[in-house]
């Protein structure tokens, strides 16, 4: 849809990887639709994943005892966060849709992307209890987690060795995005791309391009525990 703004937060070291190709397809397809697309390529940016004292540019709120959550909340109010965090928050603020593109590491997102969540989605900016879940500050935004796995689809079923893939989505989709008020679209999962043929990998890219054509018509998932655990 013309005029829509998309932020792709991308975590992979190799542009030629399937994740790199999925990111490229999203940029091409969404740009074709007239969307304005921004990419935060975390590895290329050498994004700092650690939440530290360096995230506060000015003086500390309490120099006696460092409490990260309190300090960044107060720094956000004063406009004193480090420039890289401010930059990412601006991108989030402007976006209608956030796409997270990554390979699944240890049942979760890579550390560099988790660090992005830790440092960018802070109290005061993305949420402030009790303003969370449906009243989180990022309501009116959509998010989509697009990722690759090492294991096959069968492994990630209720009866499979890895359990239902939805269990893994609970902390990412519900605990982070939904907590901040974001509405979540169904995830896009490419299972075990390294174990399939070149042709099947091409089909994965085509399926993603196809889905993106009608993405704006999709309804968000029901972000209640039942969706994840029933």
CSV table of C-alpha atoms in Angstrom, one decimal:
chain,number,residue,atom,x,y,z
A,1,UNK,CA,0.0,0.0,0.0
A,2,UNK,CA,1.5,3.3,-1.1
A,3,UNK,CA,2.6,5.4,1.8
A,4,UNK,CA,3.0,2.5,4.3
A,5,UNK,CA,6.3,2.4,6.1
A,6,UNK,CA,8.1,-0.8,6.9
A,7,UNK,CA,11.2,-1.4,9.1
A,8,UNK,CA,13.0,-4.7,8.6
A,9,UNK,CA,15.3,-5.6,11.5
A,10,UNK,CA,17.6,-8.1,10.0
A,11,UNK,CA,20.2,-10.4,11.7
A,12,UNK,CA,22.4,-12.5,9.5
A,13,UNK,CA,26.1,-12.3,8.8
A,14,UNK,CA,25.9,-13.4,5.1
A,15,UNK,CA,23.9,-11.5,2.4
A,16,UNK,CA,23.9,-14.6,0.2
A,17,UNK,CA,22.2,-16.7,2.9
A,18,UNK,CA,18.5,-17.6,2.6
A,19,UNK,CA,17.8,-15.0,5.3
A,20,UNK,CA,19.6,-12.4,3.2
A,21,UNK,CA,17.5,-13.4,0.2
A,22,UNK,CA,14.2,-13.3,2.2
A,23,UNK,CA,15.2,-9.8,3.3
A,24,UNK,CA,15.9,-8.8,-0.3
A,25,UNK,CA,12.6,-10.2,-1.5
A,26,UNK,CA,10.7,-8.3,1.2
A,27,UNK,CA,12.5,-5.0,0.2
A,28,UNK,CA,11.7,-5.5,-3.5
A,29,UNK,CA,8.1,-6.7,-3.1
A,30,UNK,CA,7.1,-4.0,-0.5
A,31,UNK,CA,8.9,-1.2,-2.5
A,32,UNK,CA,7.0,-2.4,-5.6
A,33,UNK,CA,3.8,-1.8,-3.7
A,34,UNK,CA,4.8,1.8,-3.0
A,35,UNK,CA,5.8,1.2,0.6
A,36,UNK,CA,8.9,3.0,2.0
A,37,UNK,CA,11.2,0.3,3.4
A,38,UNK,CA,14.1,0.8,5.9
A,39,UNK,CA,16.5,-2.0,6.9
A,40,UNK,CA,18.4,-2.2,10.1
A,41,UNK,CA,21.1,-4.7,9.2
A,42,UNK,CA,22.3,-5.4,12.7
A,43,UNK,CA,25.6,-7.2,11.8
A,44,UNK,CA,26.6,-4.7,9.1
A,45,UNK,CA,25.8,-1.8,11.5
A,46,UNK,CA,27.9,-3.6,14.2
A,47,UNK,CA,24.9,-3.0,16.5
A,48,UNK,CA,25.8,-3.1,20.2
A,49,UNK,CA,23.6,-5.8,21.8
A,50,UNK,CA,24.7,-5.1,25.4
A,51,UNK,CA,22.6,-2.9,27.6
A,52,UNK,CA,25.1,-0.8,29.5
A,53,UNK,CA,25.8,2.6,31.1
A,54,UNK,CA,26.9,3.8,27.6
A,55,UNK,CA,23.2,3.9,26.6
A,56,UNK,CA,22.9,7.1,28.7
A,57,UNK,CA,24.5,10.0,27.1
A,58,UNK,CA,24.1,12.5,29.9
A,59,UNK,CA,24.3,12.3,33.7
A,60,UNK,CA,22.9,9.4,35.7
A,61,UNK,CA,19.6,9.8,37.5
A,62,UNK,CA,21.2,7.9,40.5
A,63,UNK,CA,25.0,7.8,40.4
A,64,UNK,CA,25.1,5.8,43.7
A,65,UNK,CA,23.6,2.7,42.3
A,66,UNK,CA,23.1,1.8,38.6
A,67,UNK,CA,19.7,0.5,37.6
A,68,UNK,CA,19.5,0.1,33.9
A,69,UNK,CA,15.7,0.2,33.5
A,70,UNK,CA,15.3,3.3,35.6
A,71,UNK,CA,18.3,5.1,34.0
A,72,UNK,CA,17.2,4.5,30.4
A,73,UNK,CA,13.6,5.5,31.2
A,74,UNK,CA,14.8,8.8,32.7
A,75,UNK,CA,17.3,9.4,29.9
A,76,UNK,CA,14.5,8.8,27.3
A,77,UNK,CA,12.4,11.5,29.1
A,78,UNK,CA,15.3,13.9,29.0
A,79,UNK,CA,16.3,13.0,25.4
A,80,UNK,CA,19.6,11.7,26.7
A,81,UNK,CA,19.8,8.2,25.2
A,82,UNK,CA,22.8,7.3,23.1
A,83,UNK,CA,22.4,8.2,19.4
A,84,UNK,CA,22.2,4.6,18.1
A,85,UNK,CA,19.2,3.9,20.3
A,86,UNK,CA,17.5,7.2,19.4
A,87,UNK,CA,18.0,6.3,15.7
A,88,UNK,CA,16.4,2.9,16.0
A,89,UNK,CA,13.5,4.3,18.1
A,90,UNK,CA,12.8,6.9,15.3
A,91,UNK,CA,12.6,4.1,12.8
A,92,UNK,CA,10.2,2.1,15.0
A,93,UNK,CA,8.1,5.2,15.6
A,94,UNK,CA,7.7,5.8,11.9
A,95,UNK,CA,7.0,2.2,10.9
A,96,UNK,CA,3.5,0.8,10.3
A,97,UNK,CA,5.0,-2.7,10.1
A,98,UNK,CA,8.1,-4.3,11.7
A,99,UNK,CA,9.5,-7.4,10.1
A,100,UNK,CA,12.1,-9.4,12.0
A,101,UNK,CA,14.3,-11.6,9.8
A,102,UNK,CA,16.7,-14.0,11.4
A,103,UNK,CA,17.8,-17.6,11.8
A,104,UNK,CA,16.5,-19.4,14.9
A,105,UNK,CA,19.4,-19.8,17.4
A,106,UNK,CA,18.8,-22.0,20.5
A,107,UNK,CA,15.0,-21.7,20.2
A,108,UNK,CA,15.2,-17.9,20.1
A,109,UNK,CA,16.4,-14.9,18.1
A,110,UNK,CA,20.2,-14.3,17.7
A,111,UNK,CA,21.8,-12.3,20.6
A,112,UNK,CA,22.3,-9.2,18.4
A,113,UNK,CA,18.5,-9.0,17.8
A,114,UNK,CA,17.6,-9.7,21.4
A,115,UNK,CA,20.0,-6.9,22.3
A,116,UNK,CA,18.1,-4.6,19.8
A,117,UNK,CA,14.9,-5.5,21.7
A,118,UNK,CA,16.6,-4.9,25.1
A,119,UNK,CA,18.0,-1.5,24.2
A,120,UNK,CA,15.3,0.0,21.9
A,121,UNK,CA,12.0,-1.1,23.3
A,122,UNK,CA,12.5,0.6,26.7
A,123,UNK,CA,10.0,1.8,29.3
A,124,UNK,CA,8.6,5.2,28.4
A,125,UNK,CA,9.1,4.6,24.7
A,126,UNK,CA,7.4,1.3,24.1
A,127,UNK,CA,5.4,0.6,27.3
A,128,UNK,CA,5.0,1.8,30.8
A,129,UNK,CA,3.1,-0.4,33.2
A,130,UNK,CA,0.1,-0.6,33.3
A,131,UNK,CA,0.2,0.6,29.7
A,132,UNK,CA,1.2,-2.7,28.2
A,133,UNK,CA,-0.3,-5.4,26.0
A,134,UNK,CA,-3.4,-3.9,24.3
A,135,UNK,CA,-2.5,-0.4,25.7
A,136,UNK,CA,1.3,-0.6,25.0
A,137,UNK,CA,2.6,2.5,23.4
A,138,UNK,CA,3.3,0.9,20.0
A,139,UNK,CA,-0.3,0.0,19.3
A,140,UNK,CA,-1.4,0.7,15.7
A,141,UNK,CA,1.7,-1.1,14.5
A,142,UNK,CA,2.0,-4.6,13.1
A,143,UNK,CA,4.9,-7.0,13.5
A,144,UNK,CA,5.9,-10.2,11.7
A,145,UNK,CA,8.6,-12.7,12.6
A,146,UNK,CA,10.2,-14.3,9.6
A,147,UNK,CA,12.8,-16.9,10.3
A,148,UNK,CA,14.7,-20.0,9.3
A,149,UNK,CA,15.2,-23.2,11.4
A,150,UNK,CA,17.8,-25.9,11.5
A,151,UNK,CA,15.2,-28.6,12.3
A,152,UNK,CA,12.4,-29.9,10.1
A,153,UNK,CA,8.7,-29.0,10.4
A,154,UNK,CA,8.0,-32.4,11.9
A,155,UNK,CA,10.5,-31.7,14.7
A,156,UNK,CA,8.6,-28.6,15.7
A,157,UNK,CA,5.2,-30.2,16.3
A,158,UNK,CA,3.4,-31.0,19.6
A,159,UNK,CA,4.6,-34.6,19.4
A,160,UNK,CA,8.0,-33.7,17.9
A,161,UNK,CA,11.3,-33.6,19.7
A,162,UNK,CA,11.4,-29.8,19.7
A,163,UNK,CA,7.8,-29.2,20.7
A,164,UNK,CA,5.2,-27.0,18.9
A,165,UNK,CA,6.9,-24.1,17.2
A,166,UNK,CA,4.3,-21.8,18.7
A,167,UNK,CA,5.8,-22.4,22.2
A,168,UNK,CA,9.0,-20.7,21.0
A,169,UNK,CA,7.0,-17.8,19.5
A,170,UNK,CA,5.4,-17.0,22.9
A,171,UNK,CA,8.3,-15.0,24.4
A,172,UNK,CA,9.0,-13.2,21.1
A,173,UNK,CA,5.5,-12.4,19.8
A,174,UNK,CA,3.6,-12.2,23.1
A,175,UNK,CA,6.2,-11.3,25.6
A,176,UNK,CA,7.9,-8.6,23.6
A,177,UNK,CA,5.7,-7.4,20.7
A,178,UNK,CA,2.3,-7.8,22.2
A,179,UNK,CA,3.5,-6.4,25.5
A,180,UNK,CA,4.4,-3.2,23.7
A,181,UNK,CA,0.9,-3.0,22.1
A,182,UNK,CA,2.0,-4.3,18.7
A,183,UNK,CA,-0.5,-6.5,16.7
A,184,UNK,CA,1.2,-9.6,15.5
A,185,UNK,CA,0.8,-11.2,12.1
A,186,UNK,CA,1.2,-15.0,11.7
A,187,UNK,CA,4.9,-15.9,11.6
A,188,UNK,CA,6.7,-16.8,8.3
A,189,UNK,CA,8.8,-19.9,8.9
A,190,UNK,CA,11.2,-21.5,6.5
A,191,UNK,CA,12.0,-24.9,8.0
A,192,UNK,CA,15.4,-26.5,7.5
A,193,UNK,CA,16.5,-24.7,4.4
A,194,UNK,CA,20.0,-26.2,4.6
A,195,UNK,CA,18.5,-29.7,4.3
A,196,UNK,CA,16.5,-29.1,1.1
A,197,UNK,CA,17.3,-28.8,-2.6
A,198,UNK,CA,18.1,-25.5,-4.4
A,199,UNK,CA,14.7,-25.8,-6.0
A,200,UNK,CA,12.9,-26.0,-2.7
A,201,UNK,CA,14.8,-22.9,-1.4
A,202,UNK,CA,13.7,-21.0,-4.5
A,203,UNK,CA,10.1,-22.1,-3.7
A,204,UNK,CA,10.5,-20.7,-0.2
A,205,UNK,CA,11.4,-17.3,-1.6
A,206,UNK,CA,8.5,-17.4,-4.0
A,207,UNK,CA,6.1,-18.3,-1.2
A,208,UNK,CA,7.4,-15.3,0.8
A,209,UNK,CA,7.0,-13.0,-2.2
A,210,UNK,CA,3.5,-14.3,-2.8
A,211,UNK,CA,2.5,-13.7,0.8
A,212,UNK,CA,3.9,-10.2,0.8
A,213,UNK,CA,1.5,-9.3,-2.1
A,214,UNK,CA,-1.5,-9.6,0.2
A,215,UNK,CA,0.1,-8.9,3.6
A,216,UNK,CA,-1.8,-5.8,4.3
A,217,UNK,CA,-5.1,-7.7,4.0
A,218,UNK,CA,-4.1,-10.2,6.8
A,219,UNK,CA,-5.7,-10.2,10.2
A,220,UNK,CA,-3.4,-10.3,13.2
A,221,UNK,CA,-3.3,-13.6,15.2
A,222,UNK,CA,-5.3,-13.9,18.4
A,223,UNK,CA,-2.5,-13.0,20.9
A,224,UNK,CA,-4.0,-15.0,23.8
A,225,UNK,CA,-2.3,-17.9,25.5
A,226,UNK,CA,-4.7,-20.3,23.7
A,227,UNK,CA,-3.1,-19.5,20.3
A,228,UNK,CA,0.2,-20.6,21.6
A,229,UNK,CA,-0.6,-23.5,23.9
A,230,UNK,CA,-3.9,-25.1,23.1
